[in-house]
mmCIF file of C-alpha atoms in Angstrom:
data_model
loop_
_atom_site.group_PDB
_atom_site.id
_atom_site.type_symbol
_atom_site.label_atom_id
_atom_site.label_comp_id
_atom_site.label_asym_id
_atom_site.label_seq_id
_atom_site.Cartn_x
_atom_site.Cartn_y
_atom_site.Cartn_z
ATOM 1 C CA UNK A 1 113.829 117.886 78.312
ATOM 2 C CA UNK A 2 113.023 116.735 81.697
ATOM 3 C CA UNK A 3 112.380 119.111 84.508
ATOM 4 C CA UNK A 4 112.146 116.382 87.188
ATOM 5 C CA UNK A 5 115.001 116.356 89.662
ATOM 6 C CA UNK A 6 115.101 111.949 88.637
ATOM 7 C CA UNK A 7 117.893 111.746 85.958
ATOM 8 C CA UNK A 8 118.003 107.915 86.597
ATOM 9 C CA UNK A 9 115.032 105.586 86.969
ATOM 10 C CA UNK A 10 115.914 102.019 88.107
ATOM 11 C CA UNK A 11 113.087 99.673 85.852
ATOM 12 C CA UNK A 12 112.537 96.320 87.548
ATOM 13 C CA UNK A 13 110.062 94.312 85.617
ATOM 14 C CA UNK A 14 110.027 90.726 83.958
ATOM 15 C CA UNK A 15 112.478 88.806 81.658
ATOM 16 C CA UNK A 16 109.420 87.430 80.191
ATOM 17 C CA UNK A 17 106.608 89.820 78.490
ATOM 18 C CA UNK A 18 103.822 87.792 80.327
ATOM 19 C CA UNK A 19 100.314 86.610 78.561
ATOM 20 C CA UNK A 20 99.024 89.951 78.107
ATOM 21 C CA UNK A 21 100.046 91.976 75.274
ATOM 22 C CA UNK A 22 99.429 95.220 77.704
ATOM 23 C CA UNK A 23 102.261 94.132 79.033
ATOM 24 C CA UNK A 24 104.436 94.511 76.617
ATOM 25 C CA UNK A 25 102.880 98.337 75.380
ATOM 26 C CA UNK A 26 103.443 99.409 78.626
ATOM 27 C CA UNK A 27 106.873 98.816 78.523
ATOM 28 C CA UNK A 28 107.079 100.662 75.217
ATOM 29 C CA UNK A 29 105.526 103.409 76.231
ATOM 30 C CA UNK A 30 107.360 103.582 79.637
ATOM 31 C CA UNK A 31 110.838 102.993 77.763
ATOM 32 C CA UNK A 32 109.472 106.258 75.200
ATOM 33 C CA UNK A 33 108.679 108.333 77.992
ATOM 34 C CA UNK A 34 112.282 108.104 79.987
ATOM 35 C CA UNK A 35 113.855 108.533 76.315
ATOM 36 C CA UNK A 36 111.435 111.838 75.780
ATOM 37 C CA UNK A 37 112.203 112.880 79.455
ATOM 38 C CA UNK A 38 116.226 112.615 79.293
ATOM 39 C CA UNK A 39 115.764 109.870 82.019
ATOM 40 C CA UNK A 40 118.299 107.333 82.157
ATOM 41 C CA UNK A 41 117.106 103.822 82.158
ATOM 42 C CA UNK A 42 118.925 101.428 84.582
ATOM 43 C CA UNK A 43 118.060 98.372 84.908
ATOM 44 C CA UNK A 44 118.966 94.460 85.002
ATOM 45 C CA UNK A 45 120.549 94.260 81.021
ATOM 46 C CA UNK A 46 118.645 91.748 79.803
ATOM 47 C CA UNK A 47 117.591 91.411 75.849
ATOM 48 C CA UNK A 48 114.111 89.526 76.608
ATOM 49 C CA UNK A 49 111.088 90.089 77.817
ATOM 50 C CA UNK A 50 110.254 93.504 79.226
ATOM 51 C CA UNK A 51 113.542 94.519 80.038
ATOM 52 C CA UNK A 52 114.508 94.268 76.452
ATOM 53 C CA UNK A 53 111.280 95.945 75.272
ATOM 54 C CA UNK A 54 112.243 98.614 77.996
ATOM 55 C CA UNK A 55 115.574 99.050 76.725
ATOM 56 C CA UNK A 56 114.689 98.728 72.824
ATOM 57 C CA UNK A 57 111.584 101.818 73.384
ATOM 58 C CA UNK A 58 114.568 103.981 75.354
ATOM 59 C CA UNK A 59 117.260 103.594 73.030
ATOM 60 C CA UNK A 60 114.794 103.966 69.840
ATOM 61 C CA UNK A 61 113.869 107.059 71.692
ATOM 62 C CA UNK A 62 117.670 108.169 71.915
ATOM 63 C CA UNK A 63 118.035 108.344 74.884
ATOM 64 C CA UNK A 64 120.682 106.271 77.660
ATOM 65 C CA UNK A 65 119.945 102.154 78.572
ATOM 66 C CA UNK A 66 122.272 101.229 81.148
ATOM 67 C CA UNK A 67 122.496 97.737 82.067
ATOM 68 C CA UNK A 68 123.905 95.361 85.455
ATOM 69 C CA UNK A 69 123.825 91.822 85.048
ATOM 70 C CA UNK A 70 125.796 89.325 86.588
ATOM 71 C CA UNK A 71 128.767 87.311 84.614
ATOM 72 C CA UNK A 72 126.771 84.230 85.139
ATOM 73 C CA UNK A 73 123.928 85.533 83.202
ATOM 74 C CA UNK A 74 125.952 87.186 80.860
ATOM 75 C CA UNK A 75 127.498 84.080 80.062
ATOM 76 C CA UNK A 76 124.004 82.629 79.341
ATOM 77 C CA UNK A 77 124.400 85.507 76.122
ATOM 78 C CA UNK A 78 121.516 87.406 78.467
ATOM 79 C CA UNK A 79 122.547 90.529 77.919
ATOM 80 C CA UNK A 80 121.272 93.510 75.745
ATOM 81 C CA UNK A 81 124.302 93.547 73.493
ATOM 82 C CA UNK A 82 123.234 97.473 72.505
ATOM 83 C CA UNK A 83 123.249 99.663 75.438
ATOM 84 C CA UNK A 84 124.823 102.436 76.162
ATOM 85 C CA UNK A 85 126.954 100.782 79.387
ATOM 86 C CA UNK A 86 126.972 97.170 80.514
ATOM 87 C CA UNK A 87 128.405 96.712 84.111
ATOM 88 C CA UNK A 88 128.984 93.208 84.282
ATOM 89 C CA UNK A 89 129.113 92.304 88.430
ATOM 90 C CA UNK A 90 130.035 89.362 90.373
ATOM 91 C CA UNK A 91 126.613 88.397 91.689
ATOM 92 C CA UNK A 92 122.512 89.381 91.825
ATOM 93 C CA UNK A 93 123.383 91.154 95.361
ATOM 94 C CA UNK A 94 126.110 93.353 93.788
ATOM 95 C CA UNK A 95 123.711 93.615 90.834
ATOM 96 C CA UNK A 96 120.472 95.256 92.771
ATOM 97 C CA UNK A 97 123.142 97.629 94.781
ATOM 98 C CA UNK A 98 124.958 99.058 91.681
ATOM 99 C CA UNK A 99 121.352 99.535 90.166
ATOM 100 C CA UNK A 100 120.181 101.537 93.764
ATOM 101 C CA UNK A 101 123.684 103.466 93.449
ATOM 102 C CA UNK A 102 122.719 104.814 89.554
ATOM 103 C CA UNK A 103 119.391 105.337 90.437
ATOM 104 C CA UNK A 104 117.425 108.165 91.874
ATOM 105 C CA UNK A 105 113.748 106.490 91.188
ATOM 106 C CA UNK A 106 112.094 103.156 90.863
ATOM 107 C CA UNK A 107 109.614 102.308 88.590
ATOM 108 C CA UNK A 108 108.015 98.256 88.885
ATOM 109 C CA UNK A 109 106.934 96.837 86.220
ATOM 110 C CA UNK A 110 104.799 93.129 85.627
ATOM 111 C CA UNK A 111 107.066 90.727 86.363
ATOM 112 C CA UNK A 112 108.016 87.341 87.997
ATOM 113 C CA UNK A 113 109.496 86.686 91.612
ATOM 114 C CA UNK A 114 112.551 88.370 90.844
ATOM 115 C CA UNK A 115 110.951 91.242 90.479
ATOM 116 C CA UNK A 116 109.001 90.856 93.628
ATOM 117 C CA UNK A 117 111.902 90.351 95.738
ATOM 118 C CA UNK A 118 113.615 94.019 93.634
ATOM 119 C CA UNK A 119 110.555 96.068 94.544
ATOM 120 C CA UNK A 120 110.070 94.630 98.418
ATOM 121 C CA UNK A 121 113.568 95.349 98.829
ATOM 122 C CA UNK A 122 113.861 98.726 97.925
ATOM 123 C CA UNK A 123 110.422 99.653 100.245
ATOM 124 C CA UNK A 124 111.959 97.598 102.656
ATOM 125 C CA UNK A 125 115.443 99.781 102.651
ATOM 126 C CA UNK A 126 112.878 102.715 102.822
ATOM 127 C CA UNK A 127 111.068 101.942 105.473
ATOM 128 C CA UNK A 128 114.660 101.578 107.241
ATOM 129 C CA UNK A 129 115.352 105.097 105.782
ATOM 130 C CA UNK A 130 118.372 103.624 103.856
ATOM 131 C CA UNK A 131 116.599 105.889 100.784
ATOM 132 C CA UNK A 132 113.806 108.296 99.949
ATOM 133 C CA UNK A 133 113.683 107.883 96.136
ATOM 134 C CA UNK A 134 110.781 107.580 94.868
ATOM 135 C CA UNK A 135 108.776 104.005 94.011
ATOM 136 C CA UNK A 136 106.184 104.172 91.884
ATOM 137 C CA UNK A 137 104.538 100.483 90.176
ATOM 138 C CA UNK A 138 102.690 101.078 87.484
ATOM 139 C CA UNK A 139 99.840 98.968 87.371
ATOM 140 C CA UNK A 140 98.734 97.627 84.204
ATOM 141 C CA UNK A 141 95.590 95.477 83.850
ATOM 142 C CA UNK A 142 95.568 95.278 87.959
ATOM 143 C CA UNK A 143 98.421 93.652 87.972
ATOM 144 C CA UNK A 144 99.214 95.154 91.389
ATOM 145 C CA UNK A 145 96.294 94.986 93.195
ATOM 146 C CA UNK A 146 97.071 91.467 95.323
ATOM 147 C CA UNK A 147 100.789 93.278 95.954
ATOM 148 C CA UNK A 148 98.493 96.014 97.507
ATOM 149 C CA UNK A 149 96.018 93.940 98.758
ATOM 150 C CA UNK A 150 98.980 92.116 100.443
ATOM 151 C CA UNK A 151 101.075 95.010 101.948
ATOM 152 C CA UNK A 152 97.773 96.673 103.499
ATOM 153 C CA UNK A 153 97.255 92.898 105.432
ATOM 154 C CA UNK A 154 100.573 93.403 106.741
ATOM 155 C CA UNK A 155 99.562 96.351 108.000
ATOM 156 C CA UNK A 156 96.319 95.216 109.414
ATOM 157 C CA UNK A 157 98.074 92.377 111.101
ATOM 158 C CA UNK A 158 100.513 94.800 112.765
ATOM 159 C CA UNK A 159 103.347 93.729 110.994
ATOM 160 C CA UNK A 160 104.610 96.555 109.738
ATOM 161 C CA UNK A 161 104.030 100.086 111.324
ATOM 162 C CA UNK A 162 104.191 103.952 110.253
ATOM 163 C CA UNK A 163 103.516 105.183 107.048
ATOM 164 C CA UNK A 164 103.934 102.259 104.996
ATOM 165 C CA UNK A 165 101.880 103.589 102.457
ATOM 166 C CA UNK A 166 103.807 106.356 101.459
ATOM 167 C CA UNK A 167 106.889 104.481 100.461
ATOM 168 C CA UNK A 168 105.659 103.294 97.431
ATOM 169 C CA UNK A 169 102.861 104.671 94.998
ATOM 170 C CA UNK A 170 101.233 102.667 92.042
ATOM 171 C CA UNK A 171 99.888 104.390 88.646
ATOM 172 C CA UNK A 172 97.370 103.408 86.198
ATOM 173 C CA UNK A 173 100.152 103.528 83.330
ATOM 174 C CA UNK A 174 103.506 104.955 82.449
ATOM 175 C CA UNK A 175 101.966 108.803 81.961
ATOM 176 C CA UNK A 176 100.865 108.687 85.828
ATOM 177 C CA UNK A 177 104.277 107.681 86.790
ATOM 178 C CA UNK A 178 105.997 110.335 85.126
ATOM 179 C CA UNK A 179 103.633 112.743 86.779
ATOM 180 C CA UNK A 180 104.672 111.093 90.104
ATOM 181 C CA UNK A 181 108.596 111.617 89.611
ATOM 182 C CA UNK A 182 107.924 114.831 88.308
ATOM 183 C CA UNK A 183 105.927 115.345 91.510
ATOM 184 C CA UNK A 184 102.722 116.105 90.327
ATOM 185 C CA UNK A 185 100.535 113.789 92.412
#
């Protein structure tokens, strides 16, 4: 039983498992952990790639997958036909809103430009104070480093200002982000 206030953890990641089988145990384990801490898995419904592993590990795990796709990708027989709710929505906007709305954390996975745009979003609507929920990427094989690397050269360039830093927080694996939503830094 979780004793995190985060019920509901948004997972952005690939729809592809990547060329690195860490990948795809990370995933796993992640998907284990929000089953074994009565988190609820939101995230973008898909069967392949790390979402589905995500989804699989969770609902192995008993616990609640709930997934948002858009009809066009539905329609492309895209979705995880096994989860616990499927909100079907009218487009990828309505899509990333609906999975902000159920979600009171963030947790980024590897994953492709899609997943790029999810996580730079969400620290973007931070840094506007749209949110405070936590964003934590958990960093397998270094897969985060250049996203670092590339958010502290904004920084040095003066492009973005305050505390940029503290809207997001990466972990060495899935156990260090559970500490983080539980709020043991």
């Amino acid at each position: 039983m979780s004793i995190s206030p985060v019920k509901s953890v948004c997972v952005f990641c690939g729809a592809s498992v990547g060329n690195d089988p860490a990948f795809v145990e990370t995933a796993r384990d992640l998907g284990a952990r929000l089953a074994a801490n009565d988190m609820k898995l939101i995230f973008g419904a898909g069967h392949v790639g790390m979402m589905g592993t995500v989804a699989d590990a969770v609902l192995a795990g008993g616990g609640q997958a709930i997934g948002v796709i858009p009809g066009f990708l539905r329609e492309r027989d895209q979705a995880h036909q096994g989860l616990t709710e499927l909100h079907v929505v009218d487009s990828m906007h309505t899509r990333k809103r609906m999975m902000f709305d159920l979600s009171d954390a963030f947790i980024v996975l590897p994953g492709g430009l899609g997943t790029l745009e999810e996580v730079f979003e969400m620290i973007t609507w931070r840094q506007l104070g749209r949110h405070e929920k936590p964003i934590v990427l958990i960093n397998t094989n270094n897969y985060w480093a250049p996203f670092q690397d590339l958010v502290d050269r904004v920084v040095d360039c003066d492009f973005a200002h305050g505390e940029v830093e503290k809207y997001f927080r990466i972990a060495a694996n899935p156990e260090a982000a559970m500490r983080i939503l539980s709020g043991e830094y």
